[in-house]
Amino acid sequence: MYYVNCIKYVHTVHINAVHNVLLEQLAATEAVLWSPQTDSAAVQALSELLIAAKGTSNA
């Protein structure tokens, strides 16, 4: 039983460490909002890239 409890404890510590790292990364990020309605040049560039990629995959 002691062994099982040790395994559970190590697993919990690992999960908490991963959780804390993810929270730190989230806190350090910056949100970016992009709207295709306000950026027609970007929409055109993306459209051209998608057309080129589709042409490459069909070749």
mmCIF file of C-alpha atoms in Angstrom, residues 40-50:
data_model
loop_
_atom_site.group_PDB
_atom_site.id
_atom_site.type_symbol
_atom_site.label_atom_id
_atom_site.label_comp_id
_atom_site.label_asym_id
_atom_site.label_seq_id
_atom_site.Cartn_x
_atom_site.Cartn_y
_atom_site.Cartn_z
ATOM 1 C CA SER A 40 -8.276 42.767 -46.812
ATOM 2 C CA ALA A 41 -4.578 42.639 -47.794
ATOM 3 C CA ALA A 42 -3.978 39.801 -45.332
ATOM 4 C CA VAL A 43 -7.077 37.979 -46.560
ATOM 5 C CA GLN A 44 -5.834 38.274 -50.153
ATOM 6 C CA ALA A 45 -2.349 37.050 -49.201
ATOM 7 C CA LEU A 46 -3.794 34.098 -47.282
ATOM 8 C CA SER A 47 -6.076 33.261 -50.181
ATOM 9 C CA GLU A 48 -3.134 33.251 -52.597
ATOM 10 C CA LEU A 49 -1.118 31.017 -50.259
ATOM 11 C CA LEU A 50 -3.998 28.552 -49.983
#
